[in-house]
Short mmCIF file of C-alpha atoms in Angstrom, two decimals:
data_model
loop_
_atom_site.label_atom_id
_atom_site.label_comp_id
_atom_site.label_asym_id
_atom_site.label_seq_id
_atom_site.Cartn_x
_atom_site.Cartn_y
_atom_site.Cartn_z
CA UNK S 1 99.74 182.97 32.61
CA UNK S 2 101.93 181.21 30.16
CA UNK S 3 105.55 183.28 31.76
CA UNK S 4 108.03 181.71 29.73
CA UNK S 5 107.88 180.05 26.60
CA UNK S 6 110.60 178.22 24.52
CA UNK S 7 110.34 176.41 21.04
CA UNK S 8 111.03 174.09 20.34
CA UNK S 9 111.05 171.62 22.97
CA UNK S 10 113.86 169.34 21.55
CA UNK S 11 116.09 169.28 18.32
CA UNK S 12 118.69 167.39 16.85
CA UNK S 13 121.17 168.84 14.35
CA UNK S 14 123.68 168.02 12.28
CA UNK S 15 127.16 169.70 12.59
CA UNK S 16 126.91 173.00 10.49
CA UNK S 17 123.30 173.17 10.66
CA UNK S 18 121.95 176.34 11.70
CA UNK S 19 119.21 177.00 14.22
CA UNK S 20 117.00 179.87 16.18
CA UNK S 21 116.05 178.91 19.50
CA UNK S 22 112.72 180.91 20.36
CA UNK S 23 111.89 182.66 23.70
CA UNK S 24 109.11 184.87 24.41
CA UNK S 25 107.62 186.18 27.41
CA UNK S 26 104.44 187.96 28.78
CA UNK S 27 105.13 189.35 32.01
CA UNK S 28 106.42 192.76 30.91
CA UNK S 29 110.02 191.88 32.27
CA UNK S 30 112.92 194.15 31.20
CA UNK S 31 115.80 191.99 30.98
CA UNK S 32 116.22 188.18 29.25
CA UNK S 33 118.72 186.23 28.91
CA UNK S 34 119.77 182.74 27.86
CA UNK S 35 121.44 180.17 29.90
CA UNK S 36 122.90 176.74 28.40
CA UNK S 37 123.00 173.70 31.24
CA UNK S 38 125.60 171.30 30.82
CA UNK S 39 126.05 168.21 33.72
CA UNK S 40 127.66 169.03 36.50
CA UNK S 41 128.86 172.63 35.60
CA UNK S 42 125.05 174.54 36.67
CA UNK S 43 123.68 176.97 34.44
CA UNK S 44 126.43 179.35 32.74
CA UNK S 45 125.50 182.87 31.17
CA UNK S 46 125.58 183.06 27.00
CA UNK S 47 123.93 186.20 26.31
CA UNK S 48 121.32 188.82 28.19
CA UNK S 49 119.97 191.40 27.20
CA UNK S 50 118.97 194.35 29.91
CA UNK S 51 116.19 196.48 27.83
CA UNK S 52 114.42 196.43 24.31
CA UNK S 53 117.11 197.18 21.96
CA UNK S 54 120.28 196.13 23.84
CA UNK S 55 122.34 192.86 24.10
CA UNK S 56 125.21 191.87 26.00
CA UNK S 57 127.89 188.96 26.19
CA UNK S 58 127.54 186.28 29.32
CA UNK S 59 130.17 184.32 30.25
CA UNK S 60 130.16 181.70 27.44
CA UNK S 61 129.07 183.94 23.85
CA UNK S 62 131.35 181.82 21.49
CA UNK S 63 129.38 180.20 18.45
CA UNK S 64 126.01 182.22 19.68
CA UNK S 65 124.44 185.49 18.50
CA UNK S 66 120.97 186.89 20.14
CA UNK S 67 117.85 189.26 18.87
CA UNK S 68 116.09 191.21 21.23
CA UNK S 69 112.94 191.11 19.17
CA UNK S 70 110.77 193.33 21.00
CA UNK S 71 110.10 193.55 24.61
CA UNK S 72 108.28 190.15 24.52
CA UNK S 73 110.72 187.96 22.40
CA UNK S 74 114.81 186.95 23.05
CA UNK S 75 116.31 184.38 19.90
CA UNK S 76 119.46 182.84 20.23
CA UNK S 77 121.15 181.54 17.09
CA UNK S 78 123.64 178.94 16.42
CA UNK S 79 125.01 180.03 12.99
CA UNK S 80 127.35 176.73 12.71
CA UNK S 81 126.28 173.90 14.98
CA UNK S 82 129.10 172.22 16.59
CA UNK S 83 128.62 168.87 18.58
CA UNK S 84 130.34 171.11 21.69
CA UNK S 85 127.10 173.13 21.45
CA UNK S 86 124.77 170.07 22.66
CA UNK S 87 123.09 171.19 25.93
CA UNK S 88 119.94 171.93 27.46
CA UNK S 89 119.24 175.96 26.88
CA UNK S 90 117.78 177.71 29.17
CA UNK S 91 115.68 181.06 28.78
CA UNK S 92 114.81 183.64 31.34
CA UNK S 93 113.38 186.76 32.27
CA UNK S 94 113.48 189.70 35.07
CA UNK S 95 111.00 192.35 35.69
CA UNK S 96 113.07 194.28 38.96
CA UNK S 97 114.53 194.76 41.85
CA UNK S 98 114.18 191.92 44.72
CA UNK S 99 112.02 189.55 41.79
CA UNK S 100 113.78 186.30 40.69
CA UNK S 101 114.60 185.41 37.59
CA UNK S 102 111.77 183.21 35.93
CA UNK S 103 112.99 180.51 33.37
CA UNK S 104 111.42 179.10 30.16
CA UNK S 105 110.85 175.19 29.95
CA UNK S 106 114.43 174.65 28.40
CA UNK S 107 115.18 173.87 24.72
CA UNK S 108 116.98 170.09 24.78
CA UNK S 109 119.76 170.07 21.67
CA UNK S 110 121.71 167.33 20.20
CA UNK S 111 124.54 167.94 17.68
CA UNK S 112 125.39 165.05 15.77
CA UNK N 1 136.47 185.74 37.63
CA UNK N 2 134.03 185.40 40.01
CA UNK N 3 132.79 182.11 41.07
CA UNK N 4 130.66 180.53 42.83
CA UNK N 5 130.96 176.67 43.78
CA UNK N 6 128.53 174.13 45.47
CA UNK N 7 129.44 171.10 47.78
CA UNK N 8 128.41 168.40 47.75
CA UNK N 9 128.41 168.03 44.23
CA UNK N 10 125.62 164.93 44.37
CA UNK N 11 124.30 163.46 47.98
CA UNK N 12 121.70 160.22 48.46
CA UNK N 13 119.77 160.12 51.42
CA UNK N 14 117.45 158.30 53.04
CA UNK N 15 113.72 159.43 53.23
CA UNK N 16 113.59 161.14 56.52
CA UNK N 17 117.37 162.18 57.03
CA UNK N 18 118.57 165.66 56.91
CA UNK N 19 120.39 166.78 53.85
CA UNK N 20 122.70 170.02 53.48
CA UNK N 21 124.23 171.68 51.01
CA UNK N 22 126.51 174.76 51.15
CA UNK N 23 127.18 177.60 48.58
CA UNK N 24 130.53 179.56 48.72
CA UNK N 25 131.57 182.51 46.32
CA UNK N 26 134.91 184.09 45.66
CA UNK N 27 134.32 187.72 46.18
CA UNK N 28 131.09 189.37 48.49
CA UNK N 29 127.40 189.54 47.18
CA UNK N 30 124.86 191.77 47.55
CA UNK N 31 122.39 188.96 48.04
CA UNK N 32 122.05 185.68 47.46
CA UNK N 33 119.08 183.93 45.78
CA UNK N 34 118.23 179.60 45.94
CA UNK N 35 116.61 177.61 43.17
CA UNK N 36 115.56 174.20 42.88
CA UNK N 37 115.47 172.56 39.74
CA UNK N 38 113.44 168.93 39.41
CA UNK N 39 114.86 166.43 37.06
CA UNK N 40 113.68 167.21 33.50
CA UNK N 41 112.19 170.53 35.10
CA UNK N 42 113.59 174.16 35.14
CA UNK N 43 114.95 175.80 37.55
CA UNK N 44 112.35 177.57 40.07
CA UNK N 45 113.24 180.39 42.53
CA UNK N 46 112.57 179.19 46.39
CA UNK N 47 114.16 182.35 48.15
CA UNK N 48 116.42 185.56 48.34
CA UNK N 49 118.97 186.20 51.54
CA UNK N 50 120.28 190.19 51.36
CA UNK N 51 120.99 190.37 55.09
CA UNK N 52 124.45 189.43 56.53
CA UNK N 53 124.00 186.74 58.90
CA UNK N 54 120.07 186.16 57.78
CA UNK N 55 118.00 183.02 58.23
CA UNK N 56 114.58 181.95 56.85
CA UNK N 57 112.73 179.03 56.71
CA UNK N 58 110.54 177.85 54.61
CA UNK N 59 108.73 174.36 55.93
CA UNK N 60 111.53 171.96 56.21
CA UNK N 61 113.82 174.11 54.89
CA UNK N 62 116.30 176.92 56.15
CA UNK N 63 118.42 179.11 54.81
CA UNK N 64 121.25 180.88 56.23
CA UNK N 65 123.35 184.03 54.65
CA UNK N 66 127.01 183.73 55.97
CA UNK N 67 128.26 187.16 58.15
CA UNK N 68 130.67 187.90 55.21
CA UNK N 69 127.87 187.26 52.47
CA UNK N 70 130.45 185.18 50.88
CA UNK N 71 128.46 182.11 51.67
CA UNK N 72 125.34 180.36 52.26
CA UNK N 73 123.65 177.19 53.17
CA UNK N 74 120.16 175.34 52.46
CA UNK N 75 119.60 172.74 55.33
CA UNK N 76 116.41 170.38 54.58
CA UNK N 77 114.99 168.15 57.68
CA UNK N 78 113.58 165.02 57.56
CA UNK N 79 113.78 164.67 54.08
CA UNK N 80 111.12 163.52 51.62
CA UNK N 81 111.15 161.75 47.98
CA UNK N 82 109.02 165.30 47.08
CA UNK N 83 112.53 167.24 47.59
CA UNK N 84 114.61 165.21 44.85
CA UNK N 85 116.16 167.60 42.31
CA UNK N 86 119.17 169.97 42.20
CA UNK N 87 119.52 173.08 44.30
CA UNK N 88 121.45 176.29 43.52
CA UNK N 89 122.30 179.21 44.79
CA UNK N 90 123.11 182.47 42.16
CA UNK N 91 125.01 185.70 43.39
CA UNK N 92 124.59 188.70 41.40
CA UNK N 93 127.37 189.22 38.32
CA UNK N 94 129.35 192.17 38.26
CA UNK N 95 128.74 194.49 35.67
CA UNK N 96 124.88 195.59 35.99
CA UNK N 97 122.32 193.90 33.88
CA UNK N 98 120.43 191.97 36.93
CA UNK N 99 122.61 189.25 35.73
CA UNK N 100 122.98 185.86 38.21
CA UNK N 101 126.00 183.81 38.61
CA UNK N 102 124.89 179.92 39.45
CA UNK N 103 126.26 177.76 41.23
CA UNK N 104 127.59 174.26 39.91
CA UNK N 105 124.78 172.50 41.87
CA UNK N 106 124.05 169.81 44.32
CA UNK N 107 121.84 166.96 43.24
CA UNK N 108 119.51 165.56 45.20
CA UNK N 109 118.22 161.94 45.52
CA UNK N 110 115.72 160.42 48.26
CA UNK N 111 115.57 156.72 49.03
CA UNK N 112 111.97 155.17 50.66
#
Protein backbone atom coordinates (compact mmCIF):
# COMPACT_ATOMS: atom_id res chain seq x y z
CA UNK A 1 0.00 0.00 0.00
CA UNK A 2 1.67 3.11 -1.19
CA UNK A 3 -1.13 5.65 1.19
CA UNK A 4 0.25 8.86 0.44
CA UNK A 5 2.29 10.04 -2.20
CA UNK A 6 3.90 13.51 -2.87
CA UNK A 7 6.14 14.75 -5.84
CA UNK A 8 8.39 15.88 -5.85
CA UNK A 9 10.48 15.20 -2.99
CA UNK A 10 12.44 18.56 -2.94
CA UNK A 11 12.53 21.81 -5.13
CA UNK A 12 14.15 24.95 -5.25
CA UNK A 13 12.64 28.01 -6.95
CA UNK A 14 13.29 31.18 -7.84
CA UNK A 15 11.04 34.10 -6.64
CA UNK A 16 8.12 34.29 -9.23
CA UNK A 17 8.50 30.87 -10.36
CA UNK A 18 5.49 28.91 -10.42
CA UNK A 19 4.97 25.38 -9.16
CA UNK A 20 2.28 22.31 -8.61
CA UNK A 21 2.96 20.32 -5.72
CA UNK A 22 1.44 16.72 -6.42
CA UNK A 23 -0.55 14.54 -3.94
CA UNK A 24 -2.36 11.47 -4.63
CA UNK A 25 -3.77 8.86 -2.61
CA UNK A 26 -5.17 5.23 -2.75
CA UNK A 27 -7.04 4.53 0.23
CA UNK A 28 -10.45 5.76 -0.94
CA UNK A 29 -10.33 8.69 1.73
CA UNK A 30 -12.89 11.52 1.35
CA UNK A 31 -11.21 14.49 2.53
CA UNK A 32 -7.34 15.92 1.73
CA UNK A 33 -5.79 18.56 2.62
CA UNK A 34 -2.42 20.28 2.62
CA UNK A 35 -0.41 21.35 5.53
CA UNK A 36 2.90 23.60 5.24
CA UNK A 37 5.51 22.97 8.42
CA UNK A 38 7.48 25.79 9.35
CA UNK A 39 10.08 25.46 12.71
CA UNK A 40 8.69 25.84 15.69
CA UNK A 41 5.07 26.90 14.65
CA UNK A 42 3.68 22.78 13.99
CA UNK A 43 1.80 22.08 11.04
CA UNK A 44 -0.76 24.99 10.01
CA UNK A 45 -3.87 24.34 7.64
CA UNK A 46 -3.55 25.93 3.78
CA UNK A 47 -6.28 24.33 2.04
CA UNK A 48 -8.66 20.94 2.41
CA UNK A 49 -10.85 19.79 0.58
CA UNK A 50 -13.91 17.56 2.23
CA UNK A 51 -15.29 15.54 -1.02
CA UNK A 52 -14.52 15.19 -4.88
CA UNK A 53 -15.40 18.47 -6.24
CA UNK A 54 -15.11 20.82 -3.22
CA UNK A 55 -12.27 22.97 -1.70
CA UNK A 56 -11.99 25.03 1.21
CA UNK A 57 -9.60 27.74 2.83
CA UNK A 58 -7.31 26.55 6.05
CA UNK A 59 -5.92 28.85 8.16
CA UNK A 60 -3.01 30.15 6.02
CA UNK A 61 -4.59 30.22 1.95
CA UNK A 62 -2.59 33.42 0.93
CA UNK A 63 -0.31 32.89 -2.28
CA UNK A 64 -1.90 29.10 -2.67
CA UNK A 65 -4.71 27.75 -4.86
CA UNK A 66 -5.72 23.79 -4.80
CA UNK A 67 -7.39 21.12 -7.46
CA UNK A 68 -9.29 18.42 -6.23
CA UNK A 69 -8.44 16.28 -9.20
CA UNK A 70 -10.49 13.37 -8.66
CA UNK A 71 -11.04 11.40 -5.60
CA UNK A 72 -7.41 10.11 -5.73
CA UNK A 73 -5.40 13.38 -6.46
CA UNK A 74 -5.14 17.02 -4.26
CA UNK A 75 -2.49 19.84 -6.20
CA UNK A 76 -1.52 22.79 -4.54
CA UNK A 77 -0.13 25.64 -6.62
CA UNK A 78 2.09 28.47 -5.92
CA UNK A 79 1.23 30.87 -8.80
CA UNK A 80 4.11 33.49 -7.68
CA UNK A 81 6.79 31.96 -5.47
CA UNK A 82 7.77 34.15 -2.71
CA UNK A 83 10.89 33.34 -0.46
CA UNK A 84 8.03 33.54 2.61
CA UNK A 85 6.61 30.42 0.92
CA UNK A 86 9.83 28.15 1.75
CA UNK A 87 8.60 25.28 3.99
CA UNK A 88 8.19 21.73 4.17
CA UNK A 89 4.43 20.87 2.70
CA UNK A 90 2.67 18.49 4.00
CA UNK A 91 -0.22 16.34 2.33
CA UNK A 92 -2.93 14.32 3.95
CA UNK A 93 -5.86 12.32 3.77
CA UNK A 94 -9.10 11.08 5.88
CA UNK A 95 -11.38 8.28 5.13
CA UNK A 96 -14.00 8.79 8.53
CA UNK A 97 -15.06 9.02 11.62
CA UNK A 98 -12.58 7.94 14.64
CA UNK A 99 -9.55 7.27 11.60
CA UNK A 100 -6.51 9.65 11.75
CA UNK A 101 -5.39 11.64 9.34
CA UNK A 102 -2.57 9.87 7.20
CA UNK A 103 0.18 12.22 5.73
CA UNK A 104 2.21 12.11 2.47
CA UNK A 105 6.16 12.07 2.75
CA UNK A 106 6.31 16.00 2.66
CA UNK A 107 7.40 18.13 -0.33
CA UNK A 108 10.80 20.17 0.99
CA UNK A 109 10.76 23.88 -0.90
CA UNK A 110 13.31 26.52 -1.10
CA UNK A 111 12.57 29.99 -2.56
CA UNK A 112 15.49 31.79 -3.51
CA UNK B 1 -9.23 31.80 16.90
CA UNK B 2 -8.81 28.70 18.31
CA UNK B 3 -5.51 27.51 19.43
CA UNK B 4 -3.84 25.07 20.58
CA UNK B 5 -0.23 25.41 22.22
CA UNK B 6 2.44 22.81 23.38
CA UNK B 7 4.99 23.12 26.35
CA UNK B 8 7.80 22.46 26.43
CA UNK B 9 8.59 23.79 23.25
CA UNK B 10 12.06 21.49 22.95
CA UNK B 11 13.27 19.11 26.07
CA UNK B 12 16.80 16.86 26.17
CA UNK B 13 16.84 14.01 28.25
CA UNK B 14 18.80 11.45 29.25
CA UNK B 15 18.27 7.82 27.93
CA UNK B 16 16.21 6.31 30.62
CA UNK B 17 14.53 9.51 32.23
CA UNK B 18 10.94 10.29 31.93
CA UNK B 19 9.93 12.98 29.55
CA UNK B 20 6.42 14.91 29.45
CA UNK B 21 4.85 17.06 27.42
CA UNK B 22 1.45 18.78 27.80
CA UNK B 23 -1.11 20.05 25.18
CA UNK B 24 -3.59 22.88 26.13
CA UNK B 25 -6.35 24.42 23.77
CA UNK B 26 -8.35 27.58 24.05
CA UNK B 27 -11.88 26.46 23.70
CA UNK B 28 -13.26 22.45 24.42
CA UNK B 29 -12.67 19.50 21.90
CA UNK B 30 -14.49 16.79 20.98
CA UNK B 31 -11.40 14.62 21.05
CA UNK B 32 -8.06 14.86 20.97
CA UNK B 33 -5.67 12.93 18.70
CA UNK B 34 -1.31 12.54 19.29
CA UNK B 35 1.24 12.28 16.52
CA UNK B 36 4.78 11.77 16.48
CA UNK B 37 6.79 13.01 13.84
CA UNK B 38 10.71 11.65 13.45
CA UNK B 39 13.22 14.08 12.21
CA UNK B 40 13.08 14.22 8.38
CA UNK B 41 9.88 11.90 8.77
CA UNK B 42 6.09 12.79 8.67
CA UNK B 43 3.97 13.00 11.07
CA UNK B 44 2.34 9.48 12.19
CA UNK B 45 -0.86 9.10 14.28
CA UNK B 46 -0.06 7.19 17.81
CA UNK B 47 -3.62 7.68 19.44
CA UNK B 48 -7.15 9.35 19.85
CA UNK B 49 -8.59 10.47 23.58
CA UNK B 50 -12.68 11.32 23.17
CA UNK B 51 -13.42 10.59 26.82
CA UNK B 52 -13.24 13.35 29.52
CA UNK B 53 -10.82 12.35 32.01
CA UNK B 54 -9.49 9.19 29.71
CA UNK B 55 -6.13 7.45 29.95
CA UNK B 56 -4.37 4.91 27.67
CA UNK B 57 -1.19 3.56 27.41
CA UNK B 58 0.58 2.43 24.92
CA UNK B 59 4.12 0.64 26.11
CA UNK B 60 5.99 3.38 27.75
CA UNK B 61 3.67 5.76 26.96
CA UNK B 62 0.36 7.29 28.50
CA UNK B 63 -1.95 9.51 27.62
CA UNK B 64 -4.31 11.41 29.61
CA UNK B 65 -7.55 13.60 28.33
CA UNK B 66 -8.00 16.53 30.88
CA UNK B 67 -11.82 16.52 32.73
CA UNK B 68 -12.58 19.74 30.72
CA UNK B 69 -11.17 18.24 27.33
CA UNK B 70 -9.35 21.43 27.12
CA UNK B 71 -6.12 19.62 27.69
CA UNK B 72 -3.98 16.71 27.46
CA UNK B 73 -0.71 15.15 28.25
CA UNK B 74 1.75 12.37 26.71
CA UNK B 75 4.03 11.07 29.61
CA UNK B 76 6.95 8.65 28.22
CA UNK B 77 8.98 6.44 30.96
CA UNK B 78 12.28 5.51 30.91
CA UNK B 79 13.03 7.01 27.83
CA UNK B 80 14.88 5.58 24.84
CA UNK B 81 17.06 7.14 21.80
CA UNK B 82 14.04 5.12 19.62
CA UNK B 83 11.51 7.98 20.97
CA UNK B 84 13.49 11.12 19.52
CA UNK B 85 11.22 13.23 17.30
CA UNK B 86 8.43 15.80 17.83
CA UNK B 87 5.07 15.02 19.36
CA UNK B 88 1.71 16.75 18.75
CA UNK B 89 -1.44 16.76 19.71
CA UNK B 90 -4.45 18.14 17.00
CA UNK B 91 -8.06 19.10 18.25
CA UNK B 92 -10.68 19.12 15.75
CA UNK B 93 -11.27 22.77 13.78
CA UNK B 94 -14.46 24.31 13.90
CA UNK B 95 -16.32 24.46 10.90
CA UNK B 96 -16.82 20.66 9.67
CA UNK B 97 -14.49 19.25 7.13
CA UNK B 98 -12.67 16.58 9.61
CA UNK B 99 -10.21 19.33 9.73
CA UNK B 100 -7.25 19.11 12.74
CA UNK B 101 -5.78 21.97 14.51
CA UNK B 102 -1.89 21.05 15.57
CA UNK B 103 -0.23 21.89 18.06
CA UNK B 104 3.16 23.97 17.90
CA UNK B 105 5.09 20.84 19.04
CA UNK B 106 7.53 19.55 21.51
CA UNK B 107 10.82 18.20 20.24
CA UNK B 108 12.33 15.48 21.48
CA UNK B 109 16.04 14.55 21.95
CA UNK B 110 17.59 11.39 23.87
CA UNK B 111 21.14 11.36 25.17
CA UNK B 112 23.04 7.60 25.69
Amino acid sequence: NAGVTQTPKFQVLKTGQSMTLQCAQDMNHNSMYWYRQDPGMGLRLIYYSASEGTTDKGEVPNGYNVSRLNKREFSLRLESAAPSQTSVYFCASYGAGGQPQHFGDGTRLSIL
Amino acid sequence: GQQVMQIPQYQHVQEGEDFTTYCNSSTTLSNIQWYKQRPGGHPVFLIQLVKSGEVKKQKRLTFQFGEAKKNSSLHITATQTTDVGTYFCAGPLTGGGNKLTFGTGTQLKVEL
